[in-house]
Coordinates of C-alpha atoms in Angstrom, one line a residue:
X1 CA 42.6 -1.6 -29.5
X2 CA 40.8 1.5 -28.2
X3 CA 39.5 1.5 -24.7
X4 CA 35.8 1.0 -24.3
X5 CA 33.8 4.1 -23.2
X6 CA 32.9 4.1 -19.5
X7 CA 29.2 3.7 -20.2
X8 CA 29.7 0.6 -22.3
X9 CA 32.1 -0.8 -19.7
X10 CA 29.4 -0.3 -17.2
X11 CA 26.8 -2.1 -19.3
X12 CA 29.0 -5.1 -20.1
X13 CA 30.0 -5.4 -16.5
X14 CA 26.6 -7.0 -15.8
X15 CA 25.5 -10.3 -17.2
X16 CA 22.3 -10.9 -19.3
X17 CA 20.6 -12.5 -16.3
X18 CA 21.4 -9.5 -14.0
X19 CA 20.0 -7.1 -16.6
X20 CA 16.8 -9.1 -16.8
X21 CA 16.5 -9.1 -13.0
X22 CA 17.0 -5.4 -12.8
X23 CA 14.4 -4.9 -15.5
X24 CA 11.8 -7.1 -13.7
X25 CA 12.6 -5.3 -10.4
X26 CA 11.9 -1.9 -12.0
X27 CA 8.9 -3.0 -14.0
X28 CA 7.1 -4.6 -11.0
X29 CA 8.0 -1.5 -9.0
X30 CA 6.3 0.8 -11.5
X31 CA 3.3 -1.5 -12.0
X32 CA 2.3 -1.5 -8.4
X33 CA 3.2 2.1 -7.9
X34 CA 0.5 2.9 -10.5
X35 CA -2.0 1.0 -8.4
X36 CA -1.3 3.1 -5.4
X37 CA -1.2 6.2 -7.6
X38 CA -4.9 5.6 -8.4
X39 CA -5.9 5.0 -4.8
X40 CA -4.7 8.4 -3.5
X41 CA -6.9 10.9 -5.3
X42 CA -10.0 10.2 -3.1
X43 CA -8.1 11.5 0.0
X44 CA -7.0 14.6 -1.8
X45 CA -10.4 15.4 -3.3
X46 CA -12.3 15.1 0.1
X47 CA -11.4 18.7 0.9
X48 CA -13.2 19.7 -2.4
X49 CA -16.1 17.4 -2.1
X50 CA -17.0 19.1 1.2
X51 CA -16.0 22.7 1.9
X52 CA -16.5 24.9 4.9
X53 CA -19.9 26.6 4.3
X54 CA -20.4 30.3 3.9
X55 CA -23.1 32.1 5.9
X56 CA -26.7 31.7 4.8
X57 CA -26.9 35.3 3.6
X58 CA -23.8 34.8 1.5
X59 CA -25.3 31.6 0.1
X60 CA -28.6 33.2 -0.9
X61 CA -26.8 36.1 -2.6
X62 CA -24.5 33.6 -4.4
X63 CA -27.4 31.6 -5.6
X64 CA -29.1 34.7 -7.1
X65 CA -25.9 35.7 -8.8
X66 CA -25.1 32.2 -10.1
X67 CA -28.7 31.9 -11.5
X68 CA -28.0 34.9 -13.7
X69 CA -24.8 33.6 -15.2
X70 CA -25.3 31.1 -18.0
X71 CA -23.5 29.1 -18.9
X72 CA -21.6 28.5 -15.7
X73 CA -17.9 27.6 -16.1
X74 CA -18.2 24.3 -14.2
X75 CA -21.0 22.2 -12.7
X76 CA -23.0 24.1 -10.1
X77 CA -24.4 22.7 -6.8
X78 CA -27.4 24.1 -5.1
X79 CA -25.2 24.2 -2.0
X80 CA -21.8 25.7 -1.9
X81 CA -20.7 23.5 1.0
X82 CA -19.1 21.1 -1.6
X83 CA -20.3 18.5 -4.1
X84 CA -23.7 17.1 -3.5
X85 CA -24.4 14.7 -1.7
X86 CA -21.2 15.3 0.4
X87 CA -22.3 18.9 1.3
X88 CA -24.4 17.8 4.2
X89 CA -23.5 17.9 7.9
X90 CA -22.9 14.1 7.9
X91 CA -20.2 14.5 5.2
X92 CA -17.6 12.6 7.3
X93 CA -19.7 9.5 7.4
X94 CA -20.4 9.7 3.7
X95 CA -16.8 10.1 2.8
X96 CA -16.0 7.3 5.2
X97 CA -18.5 5.1 3.3
X98 CA -16.5 5.7 0.1
X99 CA -13.3 4.5 1.8
X100 CA -15.1 1.6 3.4
X101 CA -16.6 0.5 0.1
X102 CA -13.2 0.3 -1.6
X103 CA -11.4 -1.2 1.2
X104 CA -14.0 -3.8 2.2
X105 CA -14.2 -5.0 -1.4
X106 CA -10.4 -5.1 -1.5
X107 CA -10.3 -7.2 1.6
X108 CA -12.9 -9.7 0.5
X109 CA -11.4 -9.9 -3.0
X110 CA -7.8 -10.4 -1.8
X111 CA -8.6 -13.8 -0.2
X112 CA -9.9 -15.0 -3.6
X113 CA -7.3 -13.2 -5.7
X114 CA -4.3 -15.3 -4.5
X115 CA -6.1 -18.5 -5.2
X116 CA -7.2 -17.4 -8.7
X117 CA -3.8 -15.9 -9.4
X118 CA -2.0 -19.2 -8.8
X119 CA -4.2 -20.8 -11.5
X120 CA -3.8 -18.1 -14.2
X121 CA -0.9 -16.7 -16.1
X122 CA 0.3 -13.7 -14.1
X123 CA 0.8 -11.4 -17.1
X124 CA -2.8 -11.8 -18.3
X125 CA -4.3 -11.7 -14.8
X126 CA -2.4 -8.5 -13.9
X127 CA -3.0 -6.8 -17.2
X128 CA -6.8 -7.4 -17.0
X129 CA -6.8 -6.0 -13.4
X130 CA -4.9 -2.9 -14.4
X131 CA -7.1 -2.1 -17.4
X132 CA -10.3 -2.6 -15.3
X133 CA -8.8 -0.5 -12.4
X134 CA -8.1 2.3 -14.9
X135 CA -11.7 2.2 -16.1
X136 CA -13.2 2.4 -12.6
X137 CA -10.8 5.0 -11.3
X138 CA -11.7 7.2 -14.3
X139 CA -15.4 6.4 -13.8
X140 CA -15.4 8.1 -10.4
X141 CA -14.0 11.3 -12.0
X142 CA -16.6 11.2 -14.8
X143 CA -19.2 11.9 -12.1
X144 CA -17.8 15.5 -12.1
X145 CA -18.1 16.0 -15.9
X146 CA -21.6 14.5 -16.1
X147 CA -22.8 16.3 -12.9
X148 CA -23.6 13.0 -11.0
X149 CA -24.8 13.6 -7.5
X150 CA -26.0 10.0 -6.6
X151 CA -24.1 8.6 -3.7
X152 CA -24.5 5.0 -5.0
X153 CA -22.7 5.9 -8.3
X154 CA -19.6 6.7 -6.4
X155 CA -19.9 3.8 -4.0
X156 CA -20.3 1.3 -6.8
X157 CA -17.2 2.8 -8.6
X158 CA -15.2 2.3 -5.4
X159 CA -16.5 -1.3 -4.8
X160 CA -15.6 -2.3 -8.4
X161 CA -12.2 -0.7 -8.2
X162 CA -11.5 -2.4 -4.9
X163 CA -12.2 -5.8 -6.3
X164 CA -10.1 -5.5 -9.5
X165 CA -7.1 -3.9 -7.6
X166 CA -6.7 -7.2 -5.7
X167 CA -5.1 -8.6 -8.8
X168 CA -2.0 -6.4 -8.2
X169 CA -0.3 -7.5 -5.0
X170 CA -0.3 -11.3 -5.2
X171 CA 0.9 -11.0 -8.9
X172 CA 3.8 -8.7 -8.4
X173 CA 5.0 -10.5 -5.2
X174 CA 4.9 -13.8 -6.9
X175 CA 6.7 -12.5 -9.9
X176 CA 9.5 -10.8 -7.8
X177 CA 9.7 -14.1 -5.8
X178 CA 10.2 -16.1 -9.0
X179 CA 13.1 -13.9 -10.1
X180 CA 14.8 -13.0 -6.8
X181 CA 14.3 -16.1 -4.7
X182 CA 11.7 -16.7 -2.1
X183 CA 13.4 -15.2 0.9
X184 CA 15.3 -12.1 -0.2
X185 CA 17.0 -9.9 2.2
X186 CA 14.8 -7.3 4.0
X187 CA 16.8 -4.4 2.7
X188 CA 16.2 -5.3 -1.0
X189 CA 12.5 -5.9 -0.2
X190 CA 12.4 -2.6 1.7
X191 CA 13.7 -0.7 -1.3
X192 CA 11.3 -2.5 -3.6
X193 CA 8.3 -1.9 -1.3
X194 CA 8.8 1.8 -1.5
X195 CA 6.7 1.6 -4.6
X196 CA 3.7 2.1 -2.3
X197 CA 4.9 5.4 -1.0
X198 CA 6.2 6.5 -4.5
X199 CA 2.7 5.8 -5.9
X200 CA 1.0 7.7 -3.0
X201 CA 3.3 10.7 -3.6
X202 CA 2.7 10.8 -7.3
X203 CA -1.0 10.2 -6.9
X204 CA -1.2 13.1 -4.4
X205 CA 0.7 15.5 -6.6
X206 CA -1.4 14.6 -9.7
X207 CA -4.7 14.8 -7.8
X208 CA -3.7 18.1 -6.1
X209 CA -2.8 19.7 -9.4
X210 CA -6.5 19.6 -10.5
X211 CA -8.4 19.3 -7.3
X212 CA -9.3 23.0 -7.0
X213 CA -10.1 23.6 -10.6
X214 CA -11.5 20.4 -12.0
X215 CA -11.4 17.5 -9.5
X216 CA -12.7 15.0 -12.1
X217 CA -9.3 15.1 -13.7
X218 CA -7.8 14.1 -10.4
X219 CA -9.3 10.6 -11.1
X220 CA -9.3 10.5 -14.9
X221 CA -5.6 11.1 -15.3
X222 CA -4.5 8.4 -12.7
X223 CA -7.0 6.0 -14.4
X224 CA -5.4 6.6 -17.7
X225 CA -1.9 6.0 -16.1
X226 CA -3.0 2.7 -14.6
X227 CA -4.5 1.5 -17.9
X228 CA -1.4 2.5 -19.9
X229 CA 0.8 0.6 -17.4
X230 CA -1.5 -2.4 -17.9
X231 CA -0.6 -2.3 -21.6
X232 CA 3.1 -2.1 -20.6
X233 CA 2.6 -5.1 -18.4
X234 CA 1.1 -7.2 -21.2
X235 CA 3.9 -6.3 -23.6
X236 CA 6.9 -6.7 -21.3
X237 CA 6.2 -8.7 -18.1
X238 CA 8.2 -12.0 -17.9
X239 CA 6.6 -14.2 -15.2
X240 CA 9.5 -16.6 -14.6
X241 CA 13.2 -16.8 -15.6
X242 CA 12.6 -20.1 -17.3
X243 CA 10.4 -18.4 -19.8
X244 CA 13.5 -16.9 -21.4
X245 CA 15.9 -19.6 -20.5
X246 CA 17.4 -17.4 -17.8
X247 CA 19.7 -19.1 -15.3
X248 CA 18.9 -16.8 -12.4
X249 CA 16.4 -19.0 -10.7
X250 CA 15.8 -18.8 -7.0
X251 CA 17.7 -22.0 -6.3
X252 CA 20.8 -20.7 -8.0
X253 CA 20.7 -17.4 -6.2
X254 CA 24.1 -16.9 -4.6
X255 CA 22.8 -15.0 -1.7
X256 CA 21.8 -16.8 1.5
X257 CA 18.1 -17.4 1.5
X258 CA 16.3 -16.1 4.6
X259 CA 13.8 -18.9 5.3
X260 CA 12.4 -20.6 8.3
X261 CA 14.8 -22.8 10.3
X262 CA 14.3 -26.5 10.7
X263 CA 14.5 -26.3 14.4
X264 CA 11.1 -26.5 16.2
X265 CA 12.3 -24.0 18.8
X266 CA 13.1 -21.5 16.1
X267 CA 10.2 -22.2 13.8
X268 CA 9.2 -18.5 13.7
X269 CA 12.7 -17.1 13.2
X270 CA 12.3 -15.7 9.7
X271 CA 16.0 -15.2 8.9
X272 CA 17.7 -18.6 9.0
X273 CA 19.7 -19.9 6.1
X274 CA 17.8 -23.0 5.2
X275 CA 17.3 -23.1 1.4
X276 CA 14.2 -24.9 -0.1
X277 CA 14.7 -26.5 -3.4
X278 CA 11.6 -27.0 -5.5
X279 CA 10.2 -29.1 -8.3
X280 CA 9.6 -26.1 -10.5
X281 CA 6.4 -24.1 -11.0
X282 CA 4.7 -26.7 -13.2
X283 CA 5.6 -29.7 -11.0
X284 CA 3.6 -28.7 -7.9
X285 CA 0.0 -28.2 -7.1
X286 CA -1.5 -25.0 -5.6
X287 CA -1.7 -24.9 -1.8
X288 CA -5.1 -24.9 0.0
X289 CA -6.3 -21.9 2.1
X290 CA -6.2 -24.0 5.3
X291 CA -2.8 -25.4 4.4
X292 CA -1.4 -21.9 4.2
X293 CA -3.0 -20.9 7.6
X294 CA -1.2 -23.9 9.2
X295 CA 2.2 -22.4 8.3
X296 CA 3.8 -21.2 11.7
X297 CA 3.7 -17.4 11.9
X298 CA 1.1 -16.8 9.2
X299 CA -1.9 -16.2 11.6
X300 CA 0.2 -13.9 14.0
X301 CA 1.7 -11.8 11.2
X302 CA -1.7 -11.6 9.4
X303 CA -3.5 -10.3 12.5
X304 CA -0.6 -7.9 13.3
X305 CA -0.8 -6.5 9.8
X306 CA -4.6 -6.0 10.3
X307 CA -3.9 -3.4 13.0
X308 CA -0.7 -2.0 11.3
X309 CA -2.6 -1.4 8.1
X310 CA -5.5 0.1 10.0
X311 CA -3.2 2.9 11.1
X312 CA -1.5 3.3 7.7
X313 CA -4.7 3.5 5.7
X314 CA -6.3 5.9 8.1
X315 CA -3.5 8.2 7.4
X316 CA -3.7 7.5 3.6
X317 CA -7.4 8.4 3.4
X318 CA -7.8 11.1 6.1
X319 CA -4.5 12.9 6.5
X320 CA -5.2 15.6 3.8
X321 CA -8.6 16.4 5.4
X322 CA -7.0 16.5 8.9
X323 CA -4.3 18.9 7.7
X324 CA -7.0 21.1 6.0
X325 CA -8.9 21.3 9.3
X326 CA -5.9 21.8 11.6
X327 CA -3.6 23.9 9.5
X328 CA -6.5 25.7 7.6
X329 CA -4.9 25.0 4.2
X330 CA -6.7 24.6 0.9
X331 CA -7.1 21.1 -0.6
X332 CA -4.1 21.5 -2.9
X333 CA -1.6 22.6 -0.3
X334 CA -2.9 19.9 2.2
X335 CA -2.4 17.2 -0.5
X336 CA 1.1 18.4 -1.2
X337 CA 2.0 18.4 2.5
X338 CA 0.5 15.0 3.1
X339 CA 3.1 13.5 0.8
X340 CA 5.7 13.9 3.5
X341 CA 4.1 11.1 5.4
X342 CA 4.9 8.8 2.4
X343 CA 8.4 10.2 2.1
X344 CA 8.9 9.1 5.7
X345 CA 7.3 5.7 4.8
X346 CA 10.0 5.1 2.1
X347 CA 12.8 5.5 4.7
X348 CA 10.8 3.5 7.3
X349 CA 10.5 0.5 4.9
X350 CA 14.2 0.5 4.0
X351 CA 15.2 1.0 7.6
X352 CA 13.0 -1.9 8.8
X353 CA 14.5 -4.2 6.2
X354 CA 18.1 -3.1 7.1
X355 CA 17.5 -3.6 10.8
X356 CA 15.8 -7.0 10.4
X357 CA 18.7 -8.2 8.2
X358 CA 21.3 -7.0 10.7
X359 CA 19.5 -8.5 13.8
X360 CA 18.1 -11.5 11.8
X361 CA 14.8 -10.9 13.6
X362 CA 11.7 -9.9 11.6
X363 CA 9.2 -10.0 14.4
X364 CA 11.4 -8.1 16.9
X365 CA 12.1 -5.4 14.3
X366 CA 8.3 -4.9 13.7
X367 CA 7.7 -4.9 17.5
X368 CA 10.4 -2.3 18.1
X369 CA 8.9 0.1 15.5
X370 CA 5.4 -0.5 16.7
X371 CA 6.5 0.3 20.3
X372 CA 7.9 3.7 19.1
X373 CA 5.0 4.4 16.8
X374 CA 2.3 4.7 19.6
X375 CA 3.9 7.6 21.5
X376 CA 4.9 9.2 18.2
X377 CA 1.2 9.4 17.2
X378 CA 0.3 11.1 20.4
X379 CA 3.1 13.6 19.9
X380 CA 1.8 14.2 16.3
X381 CA -1.7 15.0 17.5
X382 CA -0.3 17.5 19.9
X383 CA 2.6 19.0 17.9
X384 CA 0.7 19.4 14.6
X385 CA -1.4 22.2 16.2
X386 CA 1.7 24.2 17.0
X387 CA 2.5 25.2 13.4
X388 CA 3.5 24.1 10.0
X389 CA 7.2 23.4 10.8
X390 CA 6.3 21.0 13.6
X391 CA 3.8 19.2 11.4
X392 CA 6.4 18.6 8.7
X393 CA 8.8 17.0 11.2
X394 CA 6.2 14.8 12.8
X395 CA 4.8 13.7 9.4
X396 CA 8.3 12.3 8.4
X397 CA 8.8 10.5 11.7
X398 CA 5.3 9.1 11.9
X399 CA 5.5 7.9 8.3
X400 CA 8.7 6.0 9.0
X401 CA 7.4 4.3 12.1
X402 CA 3.9 3.5 10.9
X403 CA 4.9 2.2 7.4
X404 CA 8.0 0.4 8.5
X405 CA 6.3 -2.7 10.0
X406 CA 3.6 -2.6 7.3
X407 CA 6.3 -2.7 4.6
X408 CA 8.3 -5.5 6.3
X409 CA 5.4 -7.8 6.8
X410 CA 4.0 -7.5 3.3
X411 CA 7.3 -8.1 1.6
X412 CA 10.2 -9.9 3.4
X413 CA 8.0 -11.6 6.0
X414 CA 5.5 -12.8 3.4
X415 CA 8.3 -14.2 1.2
X416 CA 9.8 -16.0 4.2
X417 CA 6.5 -17.5 5.2
X418 CA 5.7 -18.4 1.6
X419 CA 8.8 -20.6 1.5
X420 CA 8.3 -22.5 4.7
X421 CA 10.0 -26.0 4.8
X422 CA 6.6 -27.7 4.9
X423 CA 5.9 -26.4 1.4
X424 CA 8.8 -28.4 0.0
X425 CA 9.8 -25.7 -2.4
X426 CA 6.3 -25.1 -3.8
X427 CA 6.7 -21.7 -5.5
X428 CA 3.0 -21.6 -6.3
X429 CA 2.1 -21.3 -2.6
X430 CA 3.7 -17.8 -2.4
X431 CA 0.7 -16.1 -4.0
X432 CA -1.8 -17.7 -1.6
X433 CA 0.3 -16.9 1.5
X434 CA 0.8 -13.3 0.3
X435 CA -2.9 -12.9 -0.4
X436 CA -3.9 -14.2 3.1
X437 CA -1.5 -11.9 4.9
X438 CA -2.4 -8.8 2.8
X439 CA -6.1 -9.8 2.7
X440 CA -6.3 -9.9 6.5
X441 CA -4.4 -6.6 6.7
X442 CA -6.9 -5.1 4.2
X443 CA -9.7 -5.8 6.7
X444 CA -7.9 -3.4 9.0
X445 CA -7.4 -1.0 6.1
X446 CA -11.2 -1.0 5.6
X447 CA -12.0 -0.6 9.3
X448 CA -9.5 2.3 9.9
X449 CA -11.0 4.9 7.6
X450 CA -14.5 3.8 8.6
X451 CA -13.8 4.3 12.3
X452 CA -12.1 7.6 11.5
X453 CA -15.2 8.8 9.8
X454 CA -17.4 7.8 12.7
X455 CA -15.1 9.1 15.4
X456 CA -13.8 12.3 13.9
X457 CA -17.0 14.3 14.5
X458 CA -16.2 14.0 18.3
X459 CA -12.7 15.4 17.8
X460 CA -9.5 14.4 16.0
X461 CA -7.8 13.6 19.3
X462 CA -10.1 10.6 19.6
X463 CA -9.0 9.4 16.2
X464 CA -5.4 9.4 17.3
X465 CA -6.3 7.5 20.5
X466 CA -7.9 4.8 18.3
X467 CA -4.7 4.6 16.2
X468 CA -2.6 4.3 19.3
X469 CA -4.8 1.4 20.6
X470 CA -4.4 -0.3 17.2
X471 CA -0.6 0.0 17.3
X472 CA -0.6 -1.6 20.8
X473 CA -2.8 -4.5 19.6
X474 CA -0.4 -5.1 16.7
X475 CA 2.5 -5.3 19.2
X476 CA 0.7 -7.7 21.5
X477 CA 0.0 -10.1 18.7
X478 CA 3.7 -10.3 17.9
X479 CA 4.9 -11.0 21.5
X480 CA 4.9 -14.8 21.1
X481 CA 7.0 -14.6 18.0
X482 CA 9.3 -12.0 19.5
X483 CA 9.8 -14.3 22.5
X484 CA 10.6 -17.3 20.3
X485 CA 13.1 -15.2 18.3
X486 CA 14.9 -14.1 21.5
X487 CA 14.9 -17.6 22.8
X488 CA 16.3 -18.9 19.5
X489 CA 19.0 -16.3 19.7
X490 CA 19.9 -17.2 23.3
X491 CA 20.0 -20.9 22.4
X492 CA 22.2 -20.2 19.4
X493 CA 24.6 -18.1 21.5
X494 CA 24.7 -20.9 24.2
X495 CA 25.5 -23.5 21.4
X496 CA 28.4 -21.4 20.1
X497 CA 29.9 -21.1 23.6
X498 CA 30.0 -24.9 23.9

């Protein structure tokens, strides 16, 4: 008998269940990456919505010249300081209002999304959200083609998009939790969570490609991508292994489940090996909002994420404009350069998961990275003015330290808390716990860009001081959990000695 080709041997070396798990891992990765891909264009286009004005003499001569040319190649503004109404001196506040509209709607909607998502089929819920998100993302870009200069048009597009995008995170986390267990290792979750940075990078590159020539396409193309991925979700997403008689259920996962311990003194140690066995997804009722808040650690990590996400989303929405002002680059080059922050975020999320697995301390890992992030942000504000090379290095380091705790809390920590022993294996609670944690974090995500828009007119240094204070607050909120983790470790070491 002839020997099988290496490729076939590789394929047959994995079981049917393993291939399904790999497929769901990849599919949910791409689905949520497309959500982030559609959020990024606004930060890239800011440099085009408001430009540095020419002198009044140049403006007058340009107006006379432009009036003689018919038809113009692209929509013309009376002012060449950008796209009306963002061409005024208060443009930072107006651009901040766009960010705030999206993020405030996202924060409010997230609290409801988890509760709704538990009661609807994930595939239908997520598909509807992605199709609607594609529509509203493209709607913002259509303002360019139809020459819309009404601020409320853009604000309403952002509010609507923020609401429908809340369907994404609780859905994909619940789905990945169904397939991979409720307390997967931090490294695996760290790799999976890199979809946020991958989506940001792709969104930046797509938006930057058209920003200087036709910024409307910077929104329309990502909108089409999200809608297409919504169709893919409807056709291929499998909510639960039981739907295809797959044996790779959470309870049969051979890996040690990282859940909360039964010991009261270690109730916040998110890396013990207690495994919760459930009644199945149809045999349990959905958890209440207050019931989820009573789970030890949910409130602390939720508030910590509020400040961590405040820092991360301030970078997400304002970094390209900051680079444009400091490095004096055009919108396209600034958008391309800003992707390095997300590249650093990929490594930061994986590193946070790896360290938390090795130390078996989620809160301590977050605290360590937050402690390093504050001085790094100060260095970034100082070093970025010294040249492009220094900016590149600091973007990578800052991205890793800022996004590391954010990634760990929204994935591994959320999964651990969503499988607390008090839930008695209720898999349906994971969506609500995830929505509470991410919803609270989204309040910070809304505040960060808004505060940046209000503070930046007084100087970018003040924005960085605000971000450092936020990092310090996030660290303070974790001190009690860190102390309990260290105490638990000390008690465990003492027990082993005896």
